[in-house]
Coordinates of C-alpha atoms in Angstrom, one line a residue:
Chain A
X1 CA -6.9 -13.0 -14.0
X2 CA -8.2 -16.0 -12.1
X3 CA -4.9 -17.2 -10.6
X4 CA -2.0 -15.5 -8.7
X5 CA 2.0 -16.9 -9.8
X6 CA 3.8 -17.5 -6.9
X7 CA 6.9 -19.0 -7.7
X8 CA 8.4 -16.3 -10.4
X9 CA 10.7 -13.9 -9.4
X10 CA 8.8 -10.3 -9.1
X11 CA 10.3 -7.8 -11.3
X12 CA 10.0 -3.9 -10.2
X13 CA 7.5 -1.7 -11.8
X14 CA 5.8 1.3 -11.2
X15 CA 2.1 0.5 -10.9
X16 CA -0.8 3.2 -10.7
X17 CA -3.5 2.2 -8.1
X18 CA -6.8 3.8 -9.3
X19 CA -8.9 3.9 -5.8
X20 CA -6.0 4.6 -3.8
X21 CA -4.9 7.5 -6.4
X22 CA -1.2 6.8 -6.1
X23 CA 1.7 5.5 -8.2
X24 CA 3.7 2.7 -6.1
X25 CA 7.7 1.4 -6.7
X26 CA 8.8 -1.1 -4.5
X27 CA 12.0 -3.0 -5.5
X28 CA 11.6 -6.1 -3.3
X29 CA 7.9 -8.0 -2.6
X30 CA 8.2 -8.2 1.0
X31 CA 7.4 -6.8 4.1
X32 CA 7.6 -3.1 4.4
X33 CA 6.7 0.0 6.2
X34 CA 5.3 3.1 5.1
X35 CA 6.7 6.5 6.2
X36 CA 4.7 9.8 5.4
X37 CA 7.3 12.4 4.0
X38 CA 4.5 14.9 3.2
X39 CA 1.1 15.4 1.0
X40 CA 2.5 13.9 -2.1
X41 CA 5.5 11.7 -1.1
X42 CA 5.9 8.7 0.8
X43 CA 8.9 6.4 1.4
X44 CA 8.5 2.7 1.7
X45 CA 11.4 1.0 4.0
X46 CA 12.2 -2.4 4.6
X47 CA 10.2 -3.6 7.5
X48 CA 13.6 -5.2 9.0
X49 CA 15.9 -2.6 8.1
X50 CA 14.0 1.0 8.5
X51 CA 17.5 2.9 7.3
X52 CA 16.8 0.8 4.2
X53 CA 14.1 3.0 1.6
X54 CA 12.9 0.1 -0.7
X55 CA 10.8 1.9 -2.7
X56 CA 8.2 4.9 -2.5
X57 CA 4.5 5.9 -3.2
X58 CA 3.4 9.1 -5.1
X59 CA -0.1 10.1 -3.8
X60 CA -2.8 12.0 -5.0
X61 CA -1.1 11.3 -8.2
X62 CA -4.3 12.0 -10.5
X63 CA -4.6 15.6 -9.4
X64 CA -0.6 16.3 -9.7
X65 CA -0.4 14.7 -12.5
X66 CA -3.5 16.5 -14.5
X67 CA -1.8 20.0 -13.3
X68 CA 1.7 19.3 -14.2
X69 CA 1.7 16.4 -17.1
X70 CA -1.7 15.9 -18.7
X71 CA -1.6 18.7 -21.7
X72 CA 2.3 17.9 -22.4
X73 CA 1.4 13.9 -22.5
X74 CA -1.6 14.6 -24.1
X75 CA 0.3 16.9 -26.9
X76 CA 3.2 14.1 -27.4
X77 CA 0.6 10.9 -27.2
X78 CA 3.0 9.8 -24.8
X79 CA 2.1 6.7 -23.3
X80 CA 5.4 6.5 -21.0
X81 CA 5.8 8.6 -17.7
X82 CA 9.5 9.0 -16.2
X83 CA 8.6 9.0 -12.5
X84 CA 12.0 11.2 -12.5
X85 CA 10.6 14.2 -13.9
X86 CA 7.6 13.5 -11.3
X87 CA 9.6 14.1 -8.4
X88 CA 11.9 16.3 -10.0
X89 CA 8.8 18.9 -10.4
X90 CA 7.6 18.5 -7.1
X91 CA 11.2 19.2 -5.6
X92 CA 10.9 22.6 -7.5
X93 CA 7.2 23.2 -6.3
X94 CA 8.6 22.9 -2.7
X95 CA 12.2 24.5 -3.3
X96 CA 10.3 27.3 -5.0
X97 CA 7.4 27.5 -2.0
X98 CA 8.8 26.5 1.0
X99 CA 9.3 29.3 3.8
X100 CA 10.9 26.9 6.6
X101 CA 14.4 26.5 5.2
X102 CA 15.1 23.3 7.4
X103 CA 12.0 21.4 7.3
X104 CA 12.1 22.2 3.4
X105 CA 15.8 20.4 3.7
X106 CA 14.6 17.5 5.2
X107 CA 11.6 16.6 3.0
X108 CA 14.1 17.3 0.0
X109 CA 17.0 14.9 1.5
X110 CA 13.6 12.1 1.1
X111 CA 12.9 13.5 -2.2
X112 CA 16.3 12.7 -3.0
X113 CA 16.2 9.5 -1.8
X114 CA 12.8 8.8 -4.1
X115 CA 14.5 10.5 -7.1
X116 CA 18.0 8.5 -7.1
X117 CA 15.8 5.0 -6.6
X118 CA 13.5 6.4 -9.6
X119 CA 16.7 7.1 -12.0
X120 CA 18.8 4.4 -11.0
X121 CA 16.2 2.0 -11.6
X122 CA 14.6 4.1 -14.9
X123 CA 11.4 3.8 -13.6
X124 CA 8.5 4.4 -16.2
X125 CA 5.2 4.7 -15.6
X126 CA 3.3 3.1 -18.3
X127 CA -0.3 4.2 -19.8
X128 CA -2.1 6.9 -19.3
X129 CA -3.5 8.1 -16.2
X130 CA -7.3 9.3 -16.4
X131 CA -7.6 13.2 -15.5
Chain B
X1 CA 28.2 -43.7 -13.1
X2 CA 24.6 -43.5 -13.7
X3 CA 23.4 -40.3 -13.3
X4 CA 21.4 -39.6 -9.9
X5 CA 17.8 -37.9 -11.0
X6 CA 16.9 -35.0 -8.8
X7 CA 13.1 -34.3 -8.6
X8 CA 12.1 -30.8 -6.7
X9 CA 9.3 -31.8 -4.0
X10 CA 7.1 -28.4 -4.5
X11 CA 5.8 -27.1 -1.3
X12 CA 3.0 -25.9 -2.7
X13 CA 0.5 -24.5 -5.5
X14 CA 2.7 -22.5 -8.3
X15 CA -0.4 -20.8 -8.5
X16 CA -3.2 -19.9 -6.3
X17 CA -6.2 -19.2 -7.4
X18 CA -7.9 -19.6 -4.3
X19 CA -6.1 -16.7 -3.0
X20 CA -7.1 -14.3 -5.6
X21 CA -11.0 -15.2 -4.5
X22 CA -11.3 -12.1 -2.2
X23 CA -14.2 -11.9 0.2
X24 CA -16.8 -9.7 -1.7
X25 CA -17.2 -7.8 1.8
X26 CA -15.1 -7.2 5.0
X27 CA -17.1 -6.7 7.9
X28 CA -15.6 -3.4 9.5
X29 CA -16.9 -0.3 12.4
X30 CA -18.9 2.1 10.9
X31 CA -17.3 5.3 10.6
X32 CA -20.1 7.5 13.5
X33 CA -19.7 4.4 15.5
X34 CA -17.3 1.9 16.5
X35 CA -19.6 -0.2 17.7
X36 CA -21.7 -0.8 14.5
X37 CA -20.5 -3.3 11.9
X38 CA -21.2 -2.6 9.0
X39 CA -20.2 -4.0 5.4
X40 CA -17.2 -2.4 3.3
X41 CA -16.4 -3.7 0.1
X42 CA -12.9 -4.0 -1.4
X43 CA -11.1 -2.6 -4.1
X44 CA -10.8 -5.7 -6.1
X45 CA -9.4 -3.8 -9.4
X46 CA -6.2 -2.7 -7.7
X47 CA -5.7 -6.1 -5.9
X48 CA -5.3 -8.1 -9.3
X49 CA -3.7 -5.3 -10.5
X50 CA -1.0 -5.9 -7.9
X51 CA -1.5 -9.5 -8.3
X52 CA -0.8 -9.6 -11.6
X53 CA 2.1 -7.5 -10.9
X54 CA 4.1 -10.4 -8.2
X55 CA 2.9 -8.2 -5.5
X56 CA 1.9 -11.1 -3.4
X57 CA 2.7 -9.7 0.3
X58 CA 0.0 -7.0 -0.9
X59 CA -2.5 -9.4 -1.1
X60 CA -0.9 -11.5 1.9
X61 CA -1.6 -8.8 4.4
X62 CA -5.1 -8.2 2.7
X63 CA -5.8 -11.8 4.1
X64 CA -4.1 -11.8 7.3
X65 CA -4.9 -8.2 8.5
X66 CA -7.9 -6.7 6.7
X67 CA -9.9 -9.3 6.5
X68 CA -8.5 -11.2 9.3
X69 CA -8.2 -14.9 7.4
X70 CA -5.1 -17.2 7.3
X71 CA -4.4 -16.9 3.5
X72 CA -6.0 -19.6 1.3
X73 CA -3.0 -21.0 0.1
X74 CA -0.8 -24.5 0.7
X75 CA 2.6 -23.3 1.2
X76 CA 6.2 -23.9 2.5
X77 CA 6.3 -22.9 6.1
X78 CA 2.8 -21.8 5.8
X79 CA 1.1 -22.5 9.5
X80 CA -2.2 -21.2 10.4
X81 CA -2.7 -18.3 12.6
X82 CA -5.1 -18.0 15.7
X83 CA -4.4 -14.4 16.6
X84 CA -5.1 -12.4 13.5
X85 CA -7.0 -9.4 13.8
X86 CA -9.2 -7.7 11.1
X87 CA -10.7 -4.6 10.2
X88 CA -13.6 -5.2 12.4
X89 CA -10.7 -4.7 15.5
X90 CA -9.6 -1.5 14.5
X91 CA -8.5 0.6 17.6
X92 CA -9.0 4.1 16.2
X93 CA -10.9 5.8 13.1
X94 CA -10.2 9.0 11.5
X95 CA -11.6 10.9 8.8
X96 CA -9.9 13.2 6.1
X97 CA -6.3 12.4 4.3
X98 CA -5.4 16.5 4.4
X99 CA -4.6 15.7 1.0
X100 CA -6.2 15.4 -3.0
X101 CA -7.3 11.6 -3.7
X102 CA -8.7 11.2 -6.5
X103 CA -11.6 13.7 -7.2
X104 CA -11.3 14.9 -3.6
X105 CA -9.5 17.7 -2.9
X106 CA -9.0 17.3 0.5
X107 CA -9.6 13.8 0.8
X108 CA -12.1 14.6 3.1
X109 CA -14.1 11.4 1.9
X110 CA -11.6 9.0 3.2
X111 CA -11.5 7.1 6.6
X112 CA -8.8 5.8 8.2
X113 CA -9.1 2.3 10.5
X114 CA -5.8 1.8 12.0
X115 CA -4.9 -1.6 13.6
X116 CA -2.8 -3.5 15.9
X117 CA -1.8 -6.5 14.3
X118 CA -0.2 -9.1 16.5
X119 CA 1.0 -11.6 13.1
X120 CA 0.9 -11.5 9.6
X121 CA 2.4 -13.6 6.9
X122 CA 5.4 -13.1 4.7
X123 CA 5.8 -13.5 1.3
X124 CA 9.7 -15.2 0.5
X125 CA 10.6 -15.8 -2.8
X126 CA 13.2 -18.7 -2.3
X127 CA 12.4 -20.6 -6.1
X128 CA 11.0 -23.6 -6.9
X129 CA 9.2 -23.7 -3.5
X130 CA 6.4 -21.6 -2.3
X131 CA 7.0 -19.9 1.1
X132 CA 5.2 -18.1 3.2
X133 CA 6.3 -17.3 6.7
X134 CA 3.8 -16.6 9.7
X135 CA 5.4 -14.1 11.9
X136 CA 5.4 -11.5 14.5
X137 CA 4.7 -7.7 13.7
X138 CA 7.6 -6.0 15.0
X139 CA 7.8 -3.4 17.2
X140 CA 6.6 -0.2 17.1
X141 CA 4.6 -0.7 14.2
X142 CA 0.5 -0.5 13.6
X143 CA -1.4 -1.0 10.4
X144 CA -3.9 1.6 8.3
X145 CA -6.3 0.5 6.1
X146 CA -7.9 3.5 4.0
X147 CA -11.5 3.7 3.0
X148 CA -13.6 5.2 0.6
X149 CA -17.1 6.4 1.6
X150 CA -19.8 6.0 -0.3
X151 CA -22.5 8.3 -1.1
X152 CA -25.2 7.7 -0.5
X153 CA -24.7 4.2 1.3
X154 CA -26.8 1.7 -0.3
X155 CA -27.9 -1.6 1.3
X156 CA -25.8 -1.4 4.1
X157 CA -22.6 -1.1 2.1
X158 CA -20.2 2.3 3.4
X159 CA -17.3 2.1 0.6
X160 CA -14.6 0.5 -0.5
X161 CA -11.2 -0.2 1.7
X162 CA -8.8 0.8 -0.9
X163 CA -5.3 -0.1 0.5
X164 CA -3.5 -0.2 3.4
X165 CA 0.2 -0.6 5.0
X166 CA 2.4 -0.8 7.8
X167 CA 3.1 2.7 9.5
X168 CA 5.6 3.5 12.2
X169 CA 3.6 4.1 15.8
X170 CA 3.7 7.1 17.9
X171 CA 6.5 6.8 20.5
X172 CA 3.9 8.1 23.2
X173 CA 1.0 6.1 22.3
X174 CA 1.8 3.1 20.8
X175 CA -1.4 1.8 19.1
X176 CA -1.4 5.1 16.9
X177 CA 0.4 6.2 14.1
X178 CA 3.7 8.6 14.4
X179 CA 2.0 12.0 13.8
X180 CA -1.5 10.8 14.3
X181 CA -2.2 14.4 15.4
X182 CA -1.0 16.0 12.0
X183 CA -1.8 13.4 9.6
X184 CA -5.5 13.2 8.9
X185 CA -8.2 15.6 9.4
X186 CA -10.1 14.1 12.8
X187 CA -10.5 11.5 15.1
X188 CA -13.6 10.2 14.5
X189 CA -13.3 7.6 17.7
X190 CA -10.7 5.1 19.7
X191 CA -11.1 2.0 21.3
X192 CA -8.5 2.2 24.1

């Protein structure tokens, strides 16, 4: 790639950033601000509207993803990931784990939020991920 | 009636390649000392990666706040900058993302430079014209940029900044993140 395109119209997709280890979804290429849910999930917010969650960031993807997803993909030569089923098993990890009933609330009202942006929008995650 | 021709004036390169022609180092603290620069390099895979992908404010705030350059690019609106700051700036370091990254477990082999950025340029897709806005960093906001460490360091090279973002600041102490206590592992120093 020797030459950036500035004038189309960016079109959401999930992306997988190898050195950062995390999958990103933003649904407008603008300014935004980042804001730390917990280990594995945080939600990106419009940097002019904060009560507006704009996309999110799965981190430490490689090692979640290698735990919960590797043998299954690897089984079904899947090359499509729903991010869906990515949130939707770490909701169960924390629902099933969590001792603090309120805090656990609160990170799953954000999970939520993550969730309904990656089913609304059907976002895949295309290609494998290396484990 | 004759019909009137309407040309589109463009306000700037369609494509940039000078933009995609990253710095092979940024010039940054070194992680025991904040007083030592030394060289990192930058994680040029994931920046054409998001590129590629139309994620151009990504590689806007590279410019304007890692490596503390006006973006190379002729655009609508575009006006230099004579207050960005850059990596080398950083106000605090911390080591250790309390989380796995990659093949760390604990990603205890990450630093953390976090920033007070006073501008930075925005992306605006408003077709056929290029534009990019300089503007002011709102409040209550400062910037992390995440590095990789290398081991060994070779040829005064430390790692690889990896990505970075906008976070919302501490109420209390405003040129740290919100939960700067929690977040990462340590404080490795601060510039106050």
């Amino acid at each position: 790639m020797t030459a950036i395109d500035m004038i189309s119209e960016y079109k959401p997709v999930a992306l997988y950033y190898d050195d950062a280890d995390s999958v990103e979804y933003v649904r407008v290429d603008g300014p935004s601000v980042s804001r730390r849910i917990d280990a594995f999930l945080t939600l990106i917010l419009d940097m002019d509207d904060r009560s507006k969650v704009i996309g999110f960031r799965l981190k430490g993807f490689r090692n979640f993803y290698s735990k919960h997803f590797r043998l299954i993909n690897e089984a079904l030569n899947d090359e499509f990931l729903a991010l869906v089923s990515v949130i939707e098993k770490r909701v169960t990890e924390i629902a099933n784990n969590h001792f603090d009933r309120a805090e656990a609330a609160q990170r799953l009202e954000a999970y939520k939020c993550a969730r309904d942006i990656a089913a609304k929008d059907s976002v895949i995650l295309r290609g494998r991920i290396a484990a | 009636m004759s019909k009137i021709e309407l040309r589109v004036i463009q306000g700037g390169n369609e494509k940039s390649e000078e933009l995609l022609q990253f710095p092979q180092f940024v010039r940054g603290p070194a992680p025991e000392n904040s007083s030592e620069m030394v060289n990192w390099r930058v994680s040029r895979g994931d920046l054409l990666k998001a590129a590629a992908n139309l994620r151009r404010q990504k590689v806007l705030d590279f410019w304007a706040i890692v490596a503390g350059k006006n973006p190379p690019i002729r655009a609508f609106g575009m006006e230099q900058s004579g207050s960005l700051v850059s990596l080398a700036d950083a106000s605090a370091c911390y080591q250790g993302l309390k989380r796995p990254c990659g093949d760390d477990d604990n990603g205890d082999e990450r630093v953390i430079f976090i920033l007070n950025p006073l501008e930075f340029f925005e992306y605006q897709f408003r077709p056929p014209i290029v534009h990019v806005n300089k503007r002011s960093v709102p409040e209550g906001l400062v910037f992390a940029a995440y590095a990789r460490l290398d081991h060994p360091p070779e040829g005064g090279v430390r790692g690889v900044v990896t990505h970075w973002e906008f976070l919302e600041a501490c109420p209390h102490e405003g040129t740290l993140p919100i939960d700067h206590g929690d977040r990462y592992c340590r404080l490795l120093w601060r510039r106050d």
